[in-house]
Amino acid sequence: MRITMIGTGYVGLVSGACFSDFGHEVVCVDKDARKIELLHQNVMPIYEPGLADLVSSNVRAGRLSFTTDVAAGVKDADAVFIAVGTPSRRGDGHADLSYVFAAAREIAENITKPCVIVTKSTVPVGTGDEVERIMAEVAPNAGVMVASNPEFLREGAAIEDFKRPDRVVVGTDDPEARQVMGEIYRPLSLNKAAPLLFTGRRTAELIKYAANAFLAVKITFINEIADLCEQVGADVQEVSRGIGLDNRIGPKFLHAGPGYGGSCFPKDTLALLKTADDNDTPLRIVEATVQVNDSRKRAMGRKVIKACGGDVRGKTVAILGLTFKPNTDDMRDAPSIAIIQALQDGGAKVRAYDPEGVEQAKPMLQNVEFSANPYEAAADADAVVLVTEWDEFRALDLKRIKEGLKQPLLIDLRNVYPAEEVERAGLRGIGIGRIEPGARTDVLPEAKHGLENA
Ligand code: UGA
């Protein structure tokens, strides 16, 4: 199959590289000449483990190429994927579809034979209809079919997710388009665990938003349970395990933390709420999730201040991990931003270390001193806060951290370290949703009430 990928962001570049690795002939197109130039030199515009090797081996095999020229890119294509950005529109939270529609128009102006136009970008319900309308207007006789094929890959695990997905969703009622898409994904059918799910186009578009919203709800649910654990002297990791072993619930996405961030959940939940609003169908659970998650990030800053004795004025706080999650350099909506702001508002001096995110973080964070490693960050600080669970923070020499610190305090917002290990290193440890040293062992009000009524 000859495939064209419009857009070389996360989704476009990873999908293009993986499709070429399946054996298809792939051309990736991007308007940004500098990006294309860098890709020609095998310099990846994003940090994604394994991507540079995947790209270079497929370029060498002659299956993957890059261009800024849409006409050359879409010539003779069997399928043209639109994988351009759909940021939140400034002001109203709707997905900004201008890049998608501009790409559709340009494709229509340049196609040379019937093909399937596939939206891979996350687009609101009904976008495929509009793409179809553009095709009918600009290239009425081209014989194009429009399908939706949402992507479910995670940053940092993108190649693995693409090659071993739980499912592939293809939204189109057109039998010919289904056949083309079936061929494109045939290499995955060897993996019996990855069903190809054909649906209507609008259904496919909604599946993507519903999946991300559900995951955001799941995380937010366990985060609130974590808060309750702290109040009642329970342990959220054990609660997660206890509920996650129920197959109907499942163990994934039940790690309590400082709140979800990234380029997807925050943007997609907002866009889904706009769609719901426009259709007079409120999604109250998603509304609550967005609100709870937004306020959680700054609340984590207050948690740190409380752990520092209620006042951080003149104190130095070391932040380990800035990106919204490990294995990415992505800082979009990262909890670290709100946490650092809250600490600085409280008068703290902030020092930070991140393995990959510093370049992206610098323009977003003012008055932060960046360190070369975790130990340098902790030296002479009054507290260390673990914000992102990078692998290199999983085996820290806690004794060395403690020796460098002015106050022996570790606030672990990802529950990376068991309380006993922290204690053994001579540190006071504060986690998320955990039984803290000195936690209440008194009879809880509800239990007391029960006793009184017994
Ligand atoms: C998410 C989805 O997981 C992908 O399936 C989807 O394709 C992608 O959005 C997208 O729409 O493009 P991603 O944003 O890369 O992927 O990252 P996740 O691994 O899902 O993590 C999102 C956030 O949730 C992170 O801030 C992470 O720390 C947080 N999280 C995740 C938790 O706090 N607890 C968990 O148990 C899981």
Short mmCIF file of C-alpha atoms and ligand atoms in Angstrom, two decimals:
data_model
loop_
_atom_site.label_atom_id
_atom_site.label_comp_id
_atom_site.label_asym_id
_atom_site.label_seq_id
_atom_site.Cartn_x
_atom_site.Cartn_y
_atom_site.Cartn_z
CA MET A 1 0.00 0.00 0.00
CA ARG A 2 1.12 3.55 -0.66
CA ILE A 3 0.38 5.73 2.33
CA THR A 4 0.72 9.47 2.83
CA MET A 5 0.84 10.96 6.30
CA ILE A 6 0.05 14.66 6.55
CA GLY A 7 1.68 16.04 9.71
CA THR A 8 4.83 14.79 11.44
CA GLY A 9 3.84 15.41 15.07
CA TYR A 10 3.66 12.58 17.58
CA VAL A 11 0.84 10.70 15.94
CA GLY A 12 1.89 11.33 12.32
CA LEU A 13 5.54 10.48 12.72
CA VAL A 14 5.03 7.41 14.88
CA SER A 15 2.21 6.10 12.67
CA GLY A 16 4.15 6.80 9.47
CA ALA A 17 7.27 5.07 10.78
CA CYS A 18 5.28 2.06 12.04
CA PHE A 19 3.28 1.70 8.80
CA SER A 20 6.56 1.69 6.85
CA ASP A 21 7.88 -0.91 9.25
CA PHE A 22 4.82 -3.04 8.35
CA GLY A 23 6.19 -2.96 4.79
CA HIS A 24 4.05 -0.16 3.30
CA GLU A 25 5.53 2.67 1.28
CA VAL A 26 5.05 5.81 3.36
CA VAL A 27 5.59 9.49 2.59
CA CYS A 28 5.36 11.90 5.54
CA VAL A 29 4.48 15.48 4.65
CA ASP A 30 4.93 18.55 6.83
CA LYS A 31 4.77 22.25 6.04
CA ASP A 32 7.61 22.93 8.45
CA ALA A 33 10.71 22.81 6.22
CA ARG A 34 13.06 22.78 9.19
CA LYS A 35 11.37 19.74 10.66
CA ILE A 36 11.62 17.90 7.34
CA GLU A 37 15.27 18.93 7.00
CA LEU A 38 15.99 17.55 10.47
CA LEU A 39 14.15 14.33 9.68
CA HIS A 40 16.33 13.96 6.58
CA GLN A 41 19.28 14.06 8.98
CA ASN A 42 17.50 11.53 11.23
CA VAL A 43 17.05 14.12 13.99
CA MET A 44 13.66 13.49 15.63
CA PRO A 45 11.57 16.59 16.39
CA ILE A 46 10.15 14.81 19.46
CA TYR A 47 11.60 12.63 22.17
CA GLU A 48 10.19 9.13 21.82
CA PRO A 49 12.14 6.01 22.77
CA GLY A 50 13.03 3.84 19.74
CA LEU A 51 11.70 6.28 17.14
CA ALA A 52 15.03 7.41 15.63
CA ASP A 53 16.09 3.80 15.00
CA LEU A 54 12.72 2.89 13.51
CA VAL A 55 12.82 5.91 11.19
CA SER A 56 16.41 5.40 10.05
CA SER A 57 16.01 1.69 9.31
CA ASN A 58 12.89 2.29 7.22
CA VAL A 59 14.41 5.25 5.40
CA ARG A 60 17.40 3.03 4.57
CA ALA A 61 15.05 0.32 3.33
CA GLY A 62 13.52 2.89 0.97
CA ARG A 63 10.02 2.60 2.47
CA LEU A 64 9.88 5.90 4.36
CA SER A 65 10.50 9.41 3.03
CA PHE A 66 9.80 13.01 4.04
CA THR A 67 8.76 16.03 2.04
CA THR A 68 7.20 19.47 2.36
CA ASP A 69 5.49 19.02 -1.00
CA VAL A 70 1.86 17.92 -0.56
CA ALA A 71 1.40 17.30 -4.31
CA ALA A 72 4.38 14.94 -4.48
CA GLY A 73 3.30 13.33 -1.22
CA VAL A 74 -0.28 12.47 -2.13
CA LYS A 75 0.43 11.46 -5.73
CA ASP A 76 -0.67 7.84 -6.29
CA ALA A 77 -1.55 7.32 -2.61
CA ASP A 78 -3.97 4.54 -1.66
CA ALA A 79 -4.66 6.26 1.65
CA VAL A 80 -3.91 9.75 2.91
CA PHE A 81 -3.90 10.12 6.70
CA ILE A 82 -4.53 13.51 8.27
CA ALA A 83 -2.48 13.68 11.47
CA VAL A 84 -2.21 17.41 12.08
CA GLY A 85 -2.74 19.17 15.41
CA THR A 86 -6.18 19.87 16.87
CA PRO A 87 -5.33 22.21 19.76
CA SER A 88 -7.96 23.68 22.06
CA ARG A 89 -9.34 26.77 20.39
CA ARG A 90 -8.33 29.85 22.31
CA GLY A 91 -11.19 31.10 24.44
CA ASP A 92 -13.82 28.38 24.13
CA GLY A 93 -12.12 24.96 24.48
CA HIS A 94 -13.52 23.64 21.20
CA ALA A 95 -11.02 21.64 19.14
CA ASP A 96 -9.45 23.94 16.57
CA LEU A 97 -10.03 22.14 13.28
CA SER A 98 -8.52 24.73 10.96
CA TYR A 99 -5.38 22.61 10.33
CA VAL A 100 -7.50 19.54 9.58
CA PHE A 101 -9.68 21.37 7.07
CA ALA A 102 -6.70 23.13 5.45
CA ALA A 103 -5.01 19.75 5.04
CA ALA A 104 -8.20 18.25 3.57
CA ARG A 105 -8.43 21.07 1.05
CA GLU A 106 -4.82 20.67 0.00
CA ILE A 107 -5.19 16.93 -0.37
CA ALA A 108 -8.30 17.44 -2.51
CA GLU A 109 -6.40 19.86 -4.75
CA ASN A 110 -3.62 17.35 -5.34
CA ILE A 111 -5.01 13.82 -5.42
CA THR A 112 -4.46 11.92 -8.64
CA LYS A 113 -6.53 8.77 -8.10
CA PRO A 114 -9.35 7.46 -5.87
CA CYS A 115 -8.11 6.92 -2.35
CA VAL A 116 -9.21 6.82 1.29
CA ILE A 117 -8.79 10.03 3.28
CA VAL A 118 -8.38 9.08 6.92
CA THR A 119 -8.58 11.37 9.91
CA LYS A 120 -6.10 10.15 12.52
CA SER A 121 -6.04 13.41 14.46
CA THR A 122 -8.48 13.46 17.37
CA VAL A 123 -11.47 15.22 15.86
CA PRO A 124 -14.95 15.93 17.20
CA VAL A 125 -17.94 13.99 16.00
CA GLY A 126 -18.99 15.11 12.55
CA THR A 127 -15.56 16.27 11.37
CA GLY A 128 -15.39 13.45 8.82
CA ASP A 129 -18.66 14.75 7.31
CA GLU A 130 -17.06 18.16 6.86
CA VAL A 131 -13.93 16.63 5.32
CA GLU A 132 -16.23 14.75 2.92
CA ARG A 133 -17.98 18.00 2.05
CA ILE A 134 -14.64 19.68 1.28
CA MET A 135 -13.68 16.74 -0.95
CA ALA A 136 -17.00 16.95 -2.80
CA GLU A 137 -16.52 20.69 -3.30
CA VAL A 138 -12.87 20.72 -4.39
CA ALA A 139 -12.49 17.34 -6.08
CA PRO A 140 -16.02 16.18 -6.95
CA ASN A 141 -14.91 13.49 -9.40
CA ALA A 142 -11.91 12.13 -7.56
CA GLY A 143 -13.73 9.17 -6.01
CA VAL A 144 -12.39 9.67 -2.50
CA MET A 145 -13.75 7.91 0.57
CA VAL A 146 -13.45 9.44 4.05
CA ALA A 147 -12.77 7.30 7.13
CA SER A 148 -11.95 7.90 10.78
CA ASN A 149 -9.12 5.94 12.38
CA PRO A 150 -8.44 7.36 15.85
CA GLU A 151 -5.11 6.71 17.48
CA PHE A 152 -4.74 5.37 21.01
CA LEU A 153 -0.97 5.51 21.46
CA ARG A 154 0.63 6.93 24.57
CA GLU A 155 3.64 9.22 24.49
CA GLY A 156 6.68 7.35 25.70
CA ALA A 157 5.22 3.97 24.70
CA ALA A 158 4.01 5.03 21.28
CA ILE A 159 5.73 2.43 19.09
CA GLU A 160 4.73 -0.46 21.31
CA ASP A 161 1.15 0.87 21.48
CA PHE A 162 1.00 1.22 17.70
CA LYS A 163 2.36 -2.22 16.97
CA ARG A 164 0.53 -4.06 19.73
CA PRO A 165 -2.72 -2.16 20.17
CA ASP A 166 -5.67 -3.44 22.19
CA ARG A 167 -7.82 -2.64 19.15
CA VAL A 168 -7.85 -0.68 15.92
CA VAL A 169 -10.98 1.36 15.28
CA VAL A 170 -11.94 2.21 11.71
CA GLY A 171 -15.03 4.31 11.11
CA THR A 172 -16.51 4.09 7.63
CA ASP A 173 -19.53 2.43 6.07
CA ASP A 174 -17.87 2.25 2.65
CA PRO A 175 -16.93 -1.38 1.81
CA GLU A 176 -14.03 -0.33 -0.42
CA ALA A 177 -12.59 1.94 2.27
CA ARG A 178 -12.95 -0.90 4.78
CA GLN A 179 -11.03 -3.18 2.45
CA VAL A 180 -8.17 -0.66 2.00
CA MET A 181 -7.97 -0.07 5.77
CA GLY A 182 -8.08 -3.83 6.38
CA GLU A 183 -5.07 -4.25 4.11
CA ILE A 184 -3.15 -1.46 5.77
CA TYR A 185 -3.60 -3.06 9.19
CA ARG A 186 -3.27 -6.66 8.01
CA PRO A 187 0.17 -7.11 9.62
CA LEU A 188 -1.58 -6.64 12.96
CA SER A 189 -4.10 -9.38 12.33
CA LEU A 190 -1.30 -11.87 13.07
CA ASN A 191 -1.71 -10.56 16.60
CA LYS A 192 -5.08 -12.09 17.43
CA ALA A 193 -5.43 -9.85 20.45
CA ALA A 194 -5.80 -6.74 18.29
CA PRO A 195 -9.25 -6.78 16.73
CA LEU A 196 -10.00 -4.46 13.86
CA LEU A 197 -13.27 -2.85 14.85
CA PHE A 198 -15.28 -1.39 11.97
CA THR A 199 -17.88 1.17 12.98
CA GLY A 200 -19.71 4.12 11.52
CA ARG A 201 -17.56 7.22 11.12
CA ARG A 202 -19.23 9.29 13.83
CA THR A 203 -19.04 6.36 16.22
CA ALA A 204 -15.29 6.03 15.66
CA GLU A 205 -14.83 9.73 16.29
CA LEU A 206 -16.73 9.46 19.56
CA ILE A 207 -14.90 6.29 20.68
CA LYS A 208 -11.66 8.26 20.84
CA TYR A 209 -13.09 10.98 23.09
CA ALA A 210 -15.03 8.52 25.22
CA ALA A 211 -11.89 6.42 25.79
CA ASN A 212 -9.76 9.38 26.87
CA ALA A 213 -12.54 10.81 29.04
CA PHE A 214 -13.09 7.46 30.74
CA LEU A 215 -9.38 7.13 31.53
CA ALA A 216 -9.35 10.69 32.89
CA VAL A 217 -12.34 9.80 35.10
CA LYS A 218 -10.59 6.64 36.32
CA ILE A 219 -7.44 8.54 37.33
CA THR A 220 -9.44 11.30 38.98
CA PHE A 221 -11.55 8.79 40.86
CA ILE A 222 -8.52 7.12 42.40
CA ASN A 223 -6.99 10.52 43.16
CA GLU A 224 -10.04 11.46 45.21
CA ILE A 225 -10.03 8.07 46.91
CA ALA A 226 -6.36 8.78 47.75
CA ASP A 227 -7.40 12.01 49.47
CA LEU A 228 -9.94 10.06 51.49
CA CYS A 229 -7.31 7.43 52.35
CA GLU A 230 -5.18 10.15 53.91
CA GLN A 231 -8.07 11.25 56.09
CA VAL A 232 -9.14 7.81 57.27
CA GLY A 233 -5.76 6.11 57.59
CA ALA A 234 -6.01 3.79 54.58
CA ASP A 235 -3.51 3.06 51.81
CA VAL A 236 -4.52 3.95 48.25
CA GLN A 237 -2.06 1.56 46.60
CA GLU A 238 -3.69 -1.32 48.42
CA VAL A 239 -7.13 0.05 47.59
CA SER A 240 -6.10 0.19 43.89
CA ARG A 241 -4.90 -3.37 44.03
CA GLY A 242 -7.97 -4.46 45.93
CA ILE A 243 -10.37 -2.99 43.40
CA GLY A 244 -8.18 -3.54 40.31
CA LEU A 245 -8.14 -7.31 40.81
CA ASP A 246 -11.83 -7.21 39.98
CA ASN A 247 -11.78 -7.90 36.23
CA ARG A 248 -14.65 -5.52 35.71
CA ILE A 249 -12.51 -2.67 37.04
CA GLY A 250 -8.98 -3.71 35.95
CA PRO A 251 -5.67 -2.62 37.49
CA LYS A 252 -4.57 -0.02 34.94
CA PHE A 253 -4.86 3.75 35.32
CA LEU A 254 -5.41 3.44 39.04
CA HIS A 255 -2.15 5.06 40.13
CA ALA A 256 -2.94 8.02 42.30
CA GLY A 257 -0.76 11.03 41.64
CA PRO A 258 -0.66 14.80 41.21
CA GLY A 259 -3.34 14.83 38.49
CA TYR A 260 -3.26 14.01 34.79
CA GLY A 261 -1.60 16.32 32.29
CA GLY A 262 -0.28 16.09 28.75
CA SER A 263 -1.50 17.06 25.35
CA CYS A 264 -4.48 14.70 25.26
CA PHE A 265 -6.61 14.24 28.37
CA PRO A 266 -6.92 17.95 29.26
CA LYS A 267 -7.66 18.99 25.67
CA ASP A 268 -9.90 16.06 24.76
CA THR A 269 -12.05 16.19 27.89
CA LEU A 270 -12.69 19.90 27.22
CA ALA A 271 -13.54 19.26 23.58
CA LEU A 272 -15.91 16.45 24.55
CA LEU A 273 -17.67 18.76 27.01
CA LYS A 274 -18.13 21.31 24.22
CA THR A 275 -19.66 18.67 21.97
CA ALA A 276 -21.93 17.60 24.83
CA ASP A 277 -22.91 21.19 25.47
CA ASP A 278 -23.66 21.88 21.81
CA ASN A 279 -25.92 18.84 21.81
CA ASP A 280 -27.69 19.69 25.07
CA THR A 281 -26.43 16.49 26.67
CA PRO A 282 -24.39 17.39 29.74
CA LEU A 283 -21.67 14.94 30.75
CA ARG A 284 -21.57 15.77 34.44
CA ILE A 285 -19.05 13.12 35.39
CA VAL A 286 -16.57 14.47 32.84
CA GLU A 287 -17.31 18.05 33.98
CA ALA A 288 -16.51 17.11 37.57
CA THR A 289 -13.36 15.29 36.48
CA VAL A 290 -12.02 18.34 34.66
CA GLN A 291 -12.68 20.58 37.67
CA VAL A 292 -11.23 18.16 40.21
CA ASN A 293 -8.11 17.58 38.14
CA ASP A 294 -7.55 21.30 37.55
CA SER A 295 -7.68 22.15 41.21
CA ARG A 296 -5.63 19.10 42.22
CA LYS A 297 -2.42 20.32 40.61
CA ARG A 298 -2.19 23.49 42.70
CA ALA A 299 -3.44 21.58 45.73
CA MET A 300 -0.30 19.44 45.39
CA GLY A 301 1.72 22.62 45.88
CA ARG A 302 -0.25 23.27 49.10
CA LYS A 303 0.43 19.70 50.19
CA VAL A 304 4.16 20.35 49.87
CA ILE A 305 3.85 23.61 51.81
CA LYS A 306 1.95 21.81 54.58
CA ALA A 307 4.61 19.09 54.72
CA CYS A 308 7.23 21.83 55.09
CA GLY A 309 5.47 23.04 58.23
CA GLY A 310 3.00 25.40 56.60
CA ASP A 311 5.51 27.99 55.42
CA VAL A 312 8.05 27.81 52.61
CA ARG A 313 9.12 31.45 52.60
CA GLY A 314 12.88 31.53 52.13
CA LYS A 315 13.06 27.74 51.84
CA THR A 316 14.43 25.82 48.87
CA VAL A 317 12.35 23.04 47.34
CA ALA A 318 13.90 20.54 44.91
CA ILE A 319 11.57 19.21 42.21
CA LEU A 320 12.43 15.88 40.58
CA GLY A 321 10.63 15.47 37.26
CA LEU A 322 8.93 18.24 35.30
CA THR A 323 7.30 16.52 32.31
CA PHE A 324 3.68 15.39 32.61
CA LYS A 325 4.88 11.78 32.71
CA PRO A 326 8.14 9.88 32.15
CA ASN A 327 9.76 9.09 28.77
CA THR A 328 8.65 12.27 27.11
CA ASP A 329 9.91 15.83 26.94
CA ASP A 330 6.32 17.07 26.83
CA MET A 331 5.48 19.78 29.36
CA ARG A 332 1.94 20.51 28.23
CA ASP A 333 -0.39 20.80 31.23
CA ALA A 334 2.25 19.13 33.40
CA PRO A 335 1.31 19.19 37.12
CA SER A 336 4.84 20.46 37.88
CA ILE A 337 3.91 23.88 36.45
CA ALA A 338 1.08 24.53 38.93
CA ILE A 339 3.00 22.97 41.80
CA ILE A 340 6.03 25.18 41.19
CA GLN A 341 3.84 28.26 40.84
CA ALA A 342 2.13 27.53 44.16
CA LEU A 343 5.49 27.08 45.87
CA GLN A 344 6.87 30.29 44.41
CA ASP A 345 3.69 32.14 45.40
CA GLY A 346 4.38 30.89 48.93
CA GLY A 347 7.87 32.41 48.77
CA ALA A 348 9.90 29.26 48.07
CA LYS A 349 12.98 29.09 45.92
CA VAL A 350 12.61 26.24 43.42
CA ARG A 351 15.32 24.06 41.99
CA ALA A 352 14.47 21.37 39.44
CA TYR A 353 15.88 18.43 37.58
CA ASP A 354 14.32 16.51 34.69
CA PRO A 355 16.06 14.01 32.40
CA GLU A 356 14.49 15.25 29.12
CA GLY A 357 12.06 18.09 29.76
CA VAL A 358 14.29 21.03 30.65
CA GLU A 359 14.41 22.63 27.21
CA GLN A 360 10.61 22.64 26.97
CA ALA A 361 10.26 23.62 30.62
CA LYS A 362 12.53 26.66 30.53
CA PRO A 363 10.17 29.04 28.71
CA MET A 364 7.26 27.90 30.92
CA LEU A 365 8.91 28.33 34.31
CA GLN A 366 10.27 31.56 35.70
CA ASN A 367 12.97 31.84 38.37
CA VAL A 368 13.66 28.13 38.55
CA GLU A 369 17.22 26.96 38.92
CA PHE A 370 17.91 23.83 36.84
CA SER A 371 20.24 21.15 38.20
CA ALA A 372 22.34 18.56 36.40
CA ASN A 373 21.16 15.61 38.49
CA PRO A 374 18.83 14.74 41.40
CA TYR A 375 21.58 15.00 44.02
CA GLU A 376 22.62 18.46 42.90
CA ALA A 377 18.96 19.51 43.03
CA ALA A 378 18.58 18.19 46.58
CA ALA A 379 21.81 19.71 47.92
CA ASP A 380 20.97 22.16 50.74
CA ALA A 381 17.26 22.05 49.92
CA ASP A 382 14.57 21.95 52.60
CA ALA A 383 12.52 19.30 50.80
CA VAL A 384 12.62 17.05 47.74
CA VAL A 385 9.41 16.56 45.76
CA LEU A 386 9.20 13.66 43.33
CA VAL A 387 6.70 14.82 40.69
CA THR A 388 7.33 12.57 37.67
CA GLU A 389 8.22 8.90 38.03
CA TRP A 390 11.17 8.70 35.61
CA ASP A 391 12.99 5.36 35.83
CA GLU A 392 16.13 7.09 37.05
CA PHE A 393 14.21 8.27 40.14
CA ARG A 394 13.21 4.71 41.02
CA ALA A 395 16.61 3.73 42.37
CA LEU A 396 17.87 6.92 43.94
CA ASP A 397 20.48 6.65 46.65
CA LEU A 398 18.10 7.99 49.30
CA LYS A 399 20.84 8.16 51.93
CA ARG A 400 22.85 10.42 49.64
CA ILE A 401 19.76 12.55 49.02
CA LYS A 402 19.22 12.80 52.76
CA GLU A 403 22.82 13.76 53.44
CA GLY A 404 22.55 16.66 51.00
CA LEU A 405 19.26 17.97 52.36
CA LYS A 406 18.90 20.66 55.01
CA GLN A 407 15.68 19.04 56.22
CA PRO A 408 15.22 15.27 55.69
CA LEU A 409 11.90 15.51 53.82
CA LEU A 410 10.80 13.57 50.72
CA ILE A 411 7.37 14.24 49.24
CA ASP A 412 6.70 11.46 46.79
CA LEU A 413 3.73 12.46 44.62
CA ARG A 414 3.92 9.18 42.63
CA ASN A 415 4.34 6.74 45.52
CA VAL A 416 7.56 5.43 43.99
CA TYR A 417 9.16 4.60 47.33
CA PRO A 418 7.69 2.36 50.04
CA ALA A 419 7.40 4.23 53.33
CA GLU A 420 9.82 1.83 55.11
CA GLU A 421 12.57 2.44 52.54
CA VAL A 422 12.26 6.20 52.97
CA GLU A 423 12.32 5.83 56.72
CA ARG A 424 15.37 3.54 56.58
CA ALA A 425 17.24 6.27 54.72
CA GLY A 426 16.47 8.62 57.60
CA LEU A 427 13.97 10.68 55.64
CA ARG A 428 10.48 11.76 56.58
CA GLY A 429 8.33 10.52 53.72
CA ILE A 430 4.99 11.90 52.56
CA GLY A 431 3.22 10.08 49.75
CA ILE A 432 -0.17 10.21 48.10
CA GLY A 433 -3.08 8.47 49.80
CA ARG A 434 -0.91 6.76 52.33
CA ILE A 435 -0.93 6.20 56.04
CA GLU A 436 1.53 8.82 57.18
CA PRO A 437 3.61 8.46 60.31
CA GLY A 438 1.52 9.81 63.18
CA ALA A 439 -1.72 9.34 61.23
CA ARG A 440 -4.96 9.08 63.16
CA THR A 441 -5.56 5.87 64.95
CA ASP A 442 -8.50 7.27 66.86
CA VAL A 443 -12.00 5.98 66.29
CA LEU A 444 -13.38 7.64 63.18
CA PRO A 445 -16.58 9.68 63.54
CA GLU A 446 -18.70 7.24 61.56
CA ALA A 447 -17.43 4.26 63.54
CA LYS A 448 -18.04 6.19 66.78
CA HIS A 449 -21.56 6.88 65.62
CA GLY A 450 -22.01 3.15 65.04
CA LEU A 451 -20.67 2.38 68.52
CA GLU A 452 -22.98 4.89 70.15
CA ASN A 453 -25.97 3.38 68.38
CA ALA A 454 -24.95 -0.19 69.21
C1 UGA B 1 -3.33 9.31 26.39
C2 UGA B 1 -3.99 7.93 26.26
O1 UGA B 1 -3.51 7.06 27.27
C3 UGA B 1 -3.72 7.33 24.89
O2 UGA B 1 -4.43 6.10 24.75
C4 UGA B 1 -4.19 8.32 23.82
O3 UGA B 1 -3.90 7.84 22.52
C5 UGA B 1 -3.47 9.63 24.01
O4 UGA B 1 -3.77 10.14 25.33
C6 UGA B 1 -3.98 10.59 22.95
O5 UGA B 1 -5.17 10.93 22.95
O6 UGA B 1 -3.21 10.91 22.01
P1 UGA B 1 -0.83 10.18 26.96
O7 UGA B 1 -1.47 11.54 27.12
O8 UGA B 1 0.38 10.05 26.12
O9 UGA B 1 -1.92 9.14 26.33
O10 UGA B 1 -0.44 9.68 28.39
P2 UGA B 1 -0.98 8.65 29.50
O11 UGA B 1 0.04 7.60 29.71
O12 UGA B 1 -2.34 8.22 29.21
O13 UGA B 1 -0.96 9.60 30.79
C7 UGA B 1 -1.76 10.78 30.88
C8 UGA B 1 -1.66 11.40 32.24
O14 UGA B 1 -2.33 10.60 33.21
C9 UGA B 1 -0.24 11.58 32.77
O15 UGA B 1 -0.15 12.85 33.38
C10 UGA B 1 -0.08 10.46 33.79
O16 UGA B 1 0.85 10.76 34.80
C11 UGA B 1 -1.49 10.38 34.34
N1 UGA B 1 -1.80 9.07 34.92
C12 UGA B 1 -1.92 7.96 34.14
C13 UGA B 1 -1.99 8.97 36.30
O17 UGA B 1 -1.90 9.96 37.04
N2 UGA B 1 -2.33 7.75 36.83
C14 UGA B 1 -2.44 6.64 36.07
O18 UGA B 1 -2.77 5.57 36.64
C15 UGA B 1 -2.25 6.75 34.70
#
